């Protein structure tokens, strides 16, 4: 069985994923970031953890073969295939706060708000949304100043990642809402999500 | 000075810190990391957030002038004095899993387990602990090569950092338990904490 969800530009979607299913995220048009968060279905206090995912894999960027961990060090997903190899595990997700205070374009919905909207039916509030795994997002840190730099997403049209679901999860995915920085090449595009057994 | 206490090696201590009070963290012997986690006292679901602190300050570097933010973008602490200028907001607490799987040292308690015990008195559980502000911790993240790592803390005996509470906080500090990596120069030492009222 296969389920398809097209996530329109600047929006989010959420669904329940069962252990053993494979989730494919495809950057349909290229140069588009997808923020990804997940919660353990039977206990939403357990969720994706950026820091632990970095350190448990002992690398800055994760790709094929690497595992995505929770705040209890359990494996939520394994990356089965990855056509890009560049994803971010350090940014909190764009948010109304970031648009207003850092990018100075006034309050507007970001990925955090879009993810929270789609998670509402599971009673997950915006401040419970963890910092995401941002697929196709390229962030570099200056070794001199420690400042981050957001590069244009390097994914090409049709590039995808495949994730094996290791624990029954509530998953939320956004097509990143940032048309202000270079992140999505200044234009927000859709993300295709396919879930198959 | 209103209050001071010593955190013995490989342990943690939690306490309430009212708004406007300052906390000075002193590395008495040198090369010793202290992990800090903090929560809003009025609603402990609001707590320190590594990723938001990185991005709201637009740097990985924490030093004098840096504001530590919550998961709701509320300023929790401001760094008002810093002898060292090397701290980490990229690594989780050392924990039993890391010791077992990465360092192959099973059954070893880390800062995570010590913090979890310390915050129990405030009805907080291990799941509630955010990733920490790792004071005096010397890490590197090379986004070009993808390498990450831990180097020995550069703090010298007597070096300190002082932070001012910007709201009423629950705070917990550790004297880091890592004697396996270079983090604390392979020796665990105590941390001294001094609390002062900065209000005139």
Short mmCIF file of C-alpha atoms in Angstrom, two decimals:
data_model
loop_
_atom_site.label_atom_id
_atom_site.label_comp_id
_atom_site.label_asym_id
_atom_site.label_seq_id
_atom_site.Cartn_x
_atom_site.Cartn_y
_atom_site.Cartn_z
CA UNK A 1 0.00 0.00 0.00
CA UNK A 2 1.21 3.45 -0.79
CA UNK A 3 0.05 6.84 0.45
CA UNK A 4 1.04 10.09 -1.23
CA UNK A 5 0.92 13.56 0.29
CA UNK A 6 1.95 16.62 -1.67
CA UNK A 7 2.95 19.27 0.87
CA UNK A 8 2.17 22.62 -0.80
CA UNK A 9 4.74 25.43 -0.57
CA UNK A 10 5.05 27.00 2.91
CA UNK A 11 2.91 24.42 4.71
CA UNK A 12 3.08 21.28 6.80
CA UNK A 13 1.59 17.81 7.07
CA UNK A 14 1.49 15.18 9.80
CA UNK A 15 0.63 11.48 9.86
CA UNK A 16 1.15 8.28 11.82
CA UNK A 17 3.87 6.00 10.54
CA UNK A 18 4.13 2.32 11.47
CA UNK A 19 7.30 0.41 12.21
CA UNK A 20 8.63 -1.14 8.99
CA UNK A 21 7.11 1.46 6.68
CA UNK A 22 9.32 3.54 4.43
CA UNK A 23 8.86 7.28 4.13
CA UNK A 24 10.21 8.94 0.97
CA UNK A 25 10.65 12.72 0.90
CA UNK A 26 11.13 14.06 -2.61
CA UNK A 27 12.21 17.55 -3.53
CA UNK A 28 10.00 17.77 -6.61
CA UNK A 29 11.37 20.96 -8.13
CA UNK A 30 14.82 21.10 -6.51
CA UNK A 31 16.40 23.53 -4.09
CA UNK A 32 13.71 23.08 -1.44
CA UNK A 33 14.21 22.27 2.23
CA UNK A 34 11.86 19.96 4.20
CA UNK A 35 11.83 20.17 8.00
CA UNK A 36 11.16 16.83 9.66
CA UNK A 37 10.15 16.10 13.27
CA UNK A 38 8.79 12.96 14.88
CA UNK A 39 7.35 11.72 18.17
CA UNK A 40 7.04 8.19 19.50
CA UNK A 41 3.36 7.30 19.01
CA UNK A 42 2.76 5.69 22.41
CA UNK A 43 4.59 8.42 24.37
CA UNK A 44 4.91 11.87 22.85
CA UNK A 45 7.45 12.90 25.50
CA UNK A 46 9.93 10.89 23.44
CA UNK A 47 10.88 12.66 20.21
CA UNK A 48 13.54 13.40 17.66
CA UNK A 49 16.67 14.92 19.23
CA UNK A 50 19.14 16.89 17.08
CA UNK A 51 22.02 16.84 19.53
CA UNK A 52 21.81 13.14 20.29
CA UNK A 53 21.45 12.30 16.60
CA UNK A 54 24.64 14.22 15.84
CA UNK A 55 26.63 12.77 18.68
CA UNK A 56 25.36 9.18 18.52
CA UNK A 57 26.39 9.12 14.85
CA UNK A 58 29.50 11.16 15.78
CA UNK A 59 29.24 13.38 12.71
CA UNK A 60 27.96 16.79 11.66
CA UNK A 61 25.88 15.54 8.73
CA UNK A 62 23.96 12.29 8.59
CA UNK A 63 23.19 10.30 5.43
CA UNK A 64 22.58 6.76 4.15
CA UNK A 65 22.96 4.16 6.90
CA UNK A 66 22.80 6.66 9.74
CA UNK A 67 20.18 6.56 12.48
CA UNK A 68 17.86 9.24 13.78
CA UNK A 69 17.62 9.18 17.60
CA UNK A 70 15.20 10.33 20.28
CA UNK A 71 15.86 12.16 23.56
CA UNK A 72 15.98 8.65 25.13
CA UNK A 73 18.62 7.48 22.66
CA UNK A 74 16.21 5.13 20.91
CA UNK A 75 16.39 4.76 17.14
CA UNK A 76 13.33 6.27 15.42
CA UNK A 77 14.44 5.99 11.77
CA UNK A 78 17.27 4.65 9.64
CA UNK A 79 18.21 6.53 6.47
CA UNK A 80 18.00 3.85 3.76
CA UNK A 81 18.80 6.02 0.74
CA UNK A 82 19.85 9.60 0.26
CA UNK A 83 20.47 11.30 -3.08
CA UNK A 84 21.75 14.54 -1.53
CA UNK A 85 23.83 13.84 1.60
CA UNK A 86 23.47 17.39 2.90
CA UNK A 87 20.98 18.02 5.68
CA UNK A 88 21.01 20.26 8.73
CA UNK A 89 20.86 19.20 12.38
CA UNK A 90 21.60 22.55 14.00
CA UNK A 91 18.81 25.04 13.17
CA UNK A 92 15.58 25.28 15.19
CA UNK A 93 13.24 25.56 12.20
CA UNK A 94 12.20 28.96 10.86
CA UNK A 95 9.52 30.59 12.99
CA UNK A 96 7.51 33.76 13.36
CA UNK A 97 10.10 34.91 15.90
CA UNK A 98 12.97 34.43 13.44
CA UNK A 99 11.12 36.26 10.66
CA UNK A 100 10.28 39.16 12.95
CA UNK A 101 13.48 39.54 14.99
CA UNK A 102 16.31 38.17 12.85
CA UNK A 103 15.16 38.55 9.27
CA UNK A 104 13.16 41.74 10.03
CA UNK A 105 10.23 40.93 7.74
CA UNK A 106 7.62 41.08 10.48
CA UNK A 107 5.77 38.19 12.11
CA UNK A 108 4.70 35.47 9.69
CA UNK A 109 4.29 31.72 9.84
CA UNK A 110 7.42 29.62 9.67
CA UNK A 111 8.05 25.89 9.67
CA UNK A 112 7.60 25.67 13.46
CA UNK A 113 4.10 27.15 13.22
CA UNK A 114 3.25 25.00 10.18
CA UNK A 115 4.49 21.84 11.90
CA UNK A 116 2.58 22.76 15.08
CA UNK A 117 -0.62 23.39 13.09
CA UNK A 118 -0.42 19.95 11.53
CA UNK A 119 0.32 18.33 14.92
CA UNK A 120 -2.63 19.95 16.68
CA UNK A 121 -4.89 16.90 16.44
CA UNK A 122 -2.35 14.95 18.52
CA UNK A 123 -2.37 17.75 21.15
CA UNK A 124 1.23 18.67 20.44
CA UNK A 125 1.84 22.39 20.95
CA UNK A 126 4.40 24.57 19.18
CA UNK A 127 6.79 24.70 22.12
CA UNK A 128 6.88 20.88 22.17
CA UNK A 129 8.02 20.72 18.53
CA UNK A 130 11.71 19.76 18.75
CA UNK A 131 14.41 21.35 16.64
CA UNK A 132 14.06 19.44 13.36
CA UNK A 133 16.15 17.46 10.97
CA UNK A 134 16.11 19.82 7.98
CA UNK A 135 16.44 17.70 4.87
CA UNK A 136 18.30 19.28 1.93
CA UNK A 137 19.32 22.30 4.06
CA UNK A 138 22.97 23.32 3.86
CA UNK A 139 24.38 25.24 6.81
CA UNK A 140 28.07 25.93 7.26
CA UNK A 141 29.67 27.32 10.39
CA UNK A 142 32.71 29.57 10.17
CA UNK A 143 35.56 27.97 12.10
CA UNK A 144 36.83 31.48 12.88
CA UNK A 145 33.68 33.30 14.03
CA UNK A 146 31.32 30.37 14.67
CA UNK A 147 28.70 32.17 12.58
CA UNK A 148 26.33 30.02 10.54
CA UNK A 149 25.78 30.58 6.84
CA UNK A 150 22.73 29.25 5.04
CA UNK A 151 23.60 28.10 1.53
CA UNK A 152 21.01 27.49 -1.21
CA UNK A 153 19.63 23.96 -0.86
CA UNK A 154 21.78 21.71 -3.10
CA UNK A 155 19.03 19.19 -3.98
CA UNK A 156 18.08 18.73 -7.64
CA UNK A 157 14.53 18.09 -8.97
CA UNK A 158 13.50 14.55 -8.00
CA UNK A 159 16.17 14.08 -5.32
CA UNK A 160 14.88 12.11 -2.36
CA UNK A 161 15.64 10.47 0.98
CA UNK A 162 14.14 7.17 2.14
CA UNK A 163 13.59 6.61 5.86
CA UNK A 164 12.83 3.27 7.46
CA UNK A 165 10.44 3.71 10.38
CA UNK A 166 11.96 1.89 13.37
CA UNK A 167 9.25 2.79 15.94
CA UNK A 168 5.56 3.66 15.51
CA UNK A 169 5.69 7.44 15.20
CA UNK A 170 3.79 10.66 14.68
CA UNK A 171 5.67 12.40 11.88
CA UNK A 172 5.37 16.02 10.76
CA UNK A 173 6.99 17.43 7.63
CA UNK A 174 7.03 20.98 6.33
CA UNK A 175 7.97 22.38 2.96
CA UNK A 176 10.14 25.18 4.29
CA UNK A 177 8.45 28.60 4.35
CA UNK A 178 11.64 30.65 3.94
CA UNK A 179 11.68 32.83 0.83
CA UNK A 180 13.78 35.50 2.56
CA UNK A 181 17.21 33.86 2.85
CA UNK A 182 19.07 31.76 0.27
CA UNK A 183 17.74 28.59 1.96
CA UNK A 184 15.20 27.69 -0.77
CA UNK A 185 16.78 29.87 -3.50
CA UNK A 186 14.29 32.62 -2.58
CA UNK A 187 11.23 30.64 -3.66
CA UNK A 188 9.05 28.18 -1.73
CA UNK A 189 8.19 24.94 -3.52
CA UNK A 190 6.30 21.76 -2.61
CA UNK A 191 7.64 18.54 -1.09
CA UNK A 192 6.27 15.12 -1.99
CA UNK A 193 5.87 12.57 0.81
CA UNK A 194 5.27 8.88 0.01
CA UNK A 195 4.62 6.27 2.67
CA UNK A 196 4.77 2.61 1.71
CA UNK A 197 4.74 -0.73 3.52
CA UNK B 1 27.59 37.23 48.10
CA UNK B 2 24.40 35.53 49.20
CA UNK B 3 25.18 31.86 48.82
CA UNK B 4 27.86 29.53 47.51
CA UNK B 5 28.29 25.81 47.18
CA UNK B 6 30.67 23.24 45.83
CA UNK B 7 29.55 20.63 43.32
CA UNK B 8 31.70 17.55 43.96
CA UNK B 9 33.27 15.78 40.95
CA UNK B 10 30.77 13.75 38.85
CA UNK B 11 27.66 15.18 40.46
CA UNK B 12 24.95 17.80 40.00
CA UNK B 13 23.09 20.38 42.04
CA UNK B 14 19.77 22.10 41.33
CA UNK B 15 18.26 25.21 42.90
CA UNK B 16 15.89 28.13 42.32
CA UNK B 17 17.36 31.35 40.97
CA UNK B 18 15.10 34.42 41.12
CA UNK B 19 15.11 36.96 38.31
CA UNK B 20 17.98 39.51 38.50
CA UNK B 21 20.20 37.30 40.63
CA UNK B 22 23.56 36.35 39.16
CA UNK B 23 25.28 33.01 39.23
CA UNK B 24 29.06 32.71 38.93
CA UNK B 25 30.46 29.33 37.90
CA UNK B 26 34.08 28.82 38.87
CA UNK B 27 36.42 26.14 37.58
CA UNK B 28 38.50 25.83 40.74
CA UNK B 29 41.21 23.50 39.48
CA UNK B 30 41.06 24.13 35.73
CA UNK B 31 40.02 22.06 32.66
CA UNK B 32 36.64 21.16 34.12
CA UNK B 33 33.31 21.37 32.29
CA UNK B 34 29.96 22.15 33.94
CA UNK B 35 26.69 21.35 32.16
CA UNK B 36 23.83 23.77 32.80
CA UNK B 37 20.14 23.16 32.20
CA UNK B 38 17.49 25.68 33.15
CA UNK B 39 13.71 25.94 33.22
CA UNK B 40 11.19 28.72 33.75
CA UNK B 41 10.03 28.36 37.35
CA UNK B 42 6.46 29.41 36.49
CA UNK B 43 6.16 26.86 33.66
CA UNK B 44 8.98 24.31 33.47
CA UNK B 45 7.82 23.24 30.01
CA UNK B 46 9.64 26.37 28.97
CA UNK B 47 13.36 25.61 29.10
CA UNK B 48 16.79 26.24 27.63
CA UNK B 49 17.01 25.56 23.89
CA UNK B 50 20.38 24.97 22.18
CA UNK B 51 19.16 25.48 18.61
CA UNK B 52 17.27 28.69 19.36
CA UNK B 53 20.21 30.06 21.34
CA UNK B 54 22.49 29.35 18.35
CA UNK B 55 20.22 30.95 15.80
CA UNK B 56 18.85 33.87 17.86
CA UNK B 57 22.46 34.90 18.59
CA UNK B 58 23.47 33.88 15.03
CA UNK B 59 26.58 32.11 16.31
CA UNK B 60 27.72 28.96 18.07
CA UNK B 61 29.91 31.06 20.31
CA UNK B 62 28.67 31.82 23.80
CA UNK B 63 30.51 34.56 25.67
CA UNK B 64 29.97 37.93 27.40
CA UNK B 65 26.78 39.47 26.01
CA UNK B 66 25.22 36.21 24.82
CA UNK B 67 21.59 35.62 25.77
CA UNK B 68 20.46 32.05 26.48
CA UNK B 69 17.00 31.46 25.03
CA UNK B 70 14.12 29.11 25.82
CA UNK B 71 12.11 26.91 23.43
CA UNK B 72 9.63 29.83 23.37
CA UNK B 73 12.35 32.38 22.50
CA UNK B 74 12.25 33.92 25.98
CA UNK B 75 15.60 35.24 27.26
CA UNK B 76 16.51 33.15 30.32
CA UNK B 77 20.08 34.20 31.10
CA UNK B 78 22.54 36.83 29.94
CA UNK B 79 26.28 36.18 30.17
CA UNK B 80 27.77 39.24 31.92
CA UNK B 81 31.35 38.05 32.56
CA UNK B 82 33.47 35.33 30.96
CA UNK B 83 37.18 34.54 31.47
CA UNK B 84 37.24 31.64 29.03
CA UNK B 85 35.15 32.33 25.89
CA UNK B 86 35.01 28.64 25.02
CA UNK B 87 31.72 26.88 25.71
CA UNK B 88 29.52 24.42 23.86
CA UNK B 89 25.90 24.46 22.68
CA UNK B 90 26.19 21.60 20.18
CA UNK B 91 26.64 18.50 22.35
CA UNK B 92 24.08 16.69 24.51
CA UNK B 93 24.95 15.82 28.10
CA UNK B 94 27.25 12.87 28.48
CA UNK B 95 24.99 9.97 29.37
CA UNK B 96 24.89 6.25 30.00
CA UNK B 97 24.16 5.47 26.34
CA UNK B 98 27.11 7.53 25.06
CA UNK B 99 29.45 5.94 27.60
CA UNK B 100 28.29 2.48 26.66
CA UNK B 101 28.08 2.74 22.87
CA UNK B 102 30.70 5.37 21.98
CA UNK B 103 33.22 5.06 24.82
CA UNK B 104 32.55 1.35 25.57
CA UNK B 105 32.30 2.02 29.28
CA UNK B 106 29.03 0.45 30.42
CA UNK B 107 27.20 1.26 33.64
CA UNK B 108 28.71 4.72 33.88
CA UNK B 109 26.50 7.62 34.94
CA UNK B 110 26.81 10.83 32.98
CA UNK B 111 25.76 14.44 33.46
CA UNK B 112 22.32 13.51 32.09
CA UNK B 113 21.64 10.98 34.84
CA UNK B 114 23.10 13.31 37.50
CA UNK B 115 20.94 16.22 36.31
CA UNK B 116 17.85 14.00 36.25
CA UNK B 117 18.40 13.13 39.93
CA UNK B 118 19.08 16.75 40.83
CA UNK B 119 15.87 18.13 39.29
CA UNK B 120 13.61 15.43 40.82
CA UNK B 121 12.94 17.77 43.77
CA UNK B 122 11.16 20.10 41.29
CA UNK B 123 9.00 17.27 39.93
CA UNK B 124 10.98 17.18 36.69
CA UNK B 125 11.87 13.92 34.97
CA UNK B 126 14.76 12.90 32.74
CA UNK B 127 12.52 13.38 29.66
CA UNK B 128 12.08 17.01 30.64
CA UNK B 129 15.82 17.77 30.47
CA UNK B 130 16.82 19.88 27.47
CA UNK B 131 20.17 19.59 25.81
CA UNK B 132 22.53 21.66 27.94
CA UNK B 133 24.74 24.73 27.86
CA UNK B 134 28.14 23.11 28.34
CA UNK B 135 30.20 25.67 30.24
CA UNK B 136 33.98 25.62 29.57
CA UNK B 137 33.52 22.72 27.09
CA UNK B 138 35.82 22.82 24.06
CA UNK B 139 34.21 21.13 21.08
CA UNK B 140 34.59 21.52 17.36
CA UNK B 141 32.18 21.07 14.52
CA UNK B 142 33.72 21.26 11.07
CA UNK B 143 30.86 21.68 8.63
CA UNK B 144 33.25 21.29 5.66
CA UNK B 145 34.64 17.88 6.64
CA UNK B 146 31.66 16.87 8.77
CA UNK B 147 33.93 16.06 11.70
CA UNK B 148 32.95 16.76 15.27
CA UNK B 149 35.02 16.28 18.39
CA UNK B 150 35.87 17.12 21.97
CA UNK B 151 39.10 18.80 23.03
CA UNK B 152 40.40 19.54 26.50
CA UNK B 153 38.77 22.50 28.21
CA UNK B 154 41.06 25.58 28.07
CA UNK B 155 39.80 26.98 31.39
CA UNK B 156 42.48 27.63 33.99
CA UNK B 157 42.25 27.29 37.75
CA UNK B 158 39.98 30.05 39.03
CA UNK B 159 38.45 30.94 35.66
CA UNK B 160 34.77 31.82 35.80
CA UNK B 161 31.66 32.81 33.90
CA UNK B 162 28.84 34.92 35.39
CA UNK B 163 25.26 34.88 34.16
CA UNK B 164 22.31 37.02 35.17
CA UNK B 165 18.87 35.41 35.46
CA UNK B 166 16.37 37.29 33.30
CA UNK B 167 13.33 35.51 34.74
CA UNK B 168 12.62 33.22 37.70
CA UNK B 169 14.49 30.01 36.99
CA UNK B 170 15.05 26.45 38.09
CA UNK B 171 18.71 25.78 37.36
CA UNK B 172 20.91 22.72 37.60
CA UNK B 173 24.67 22.51 37.15
CA UNK B 174 26.99 19.52 36.98
CA UNK B 175 30.65 18.92 37.48
CA UNK B 176 31.02 16.86 34.30
CA UNK B 177 31.56 13.12 34.74
CA UNK B 178 33.67 12.50 31.65
CA UNK B 179 37.09 11.09 32.54
CA UNK B 180 37.32 9.11 29.27
CA UNK B 181 37.55 11.74 26.52
CA UNK B 182 39.87 14.77 26.59
CA UNK B 183 36.94 16.91 27.79
CA UNK B 184 38.08 17.43 31.39
CA UNK B 185 41.73 16.46 30.85
CA UNK B 186 40.73 12.87 31.80
CA UNK B 187 40.21 13.89 35.43
CA UNK B 188 36.94 14.91 37.07
CA UNK B 189 37.13 17.89 39.41
CA UNK B 190 34.64 19.98 41.38
CA UNK B 191 32.84 23.18 40.28
CA UNK B 192 32.08 26.10 42.57
CA UNK B 193 28.89 28.12 42.18
CA UNK B 194 28.29 31.54 43.77
CA UNK B 195 24.87 33.21 43.77
CA UNK B 196 24.56 36.98 44.25
CA UNK B 197 21.71 39.45 44.20
CA UNK B 198 22.51 41.97 41.48
CA UNK B 199 19.64 44.25 42.44
CA UNK B 200 20.67 47.50 44.11
#
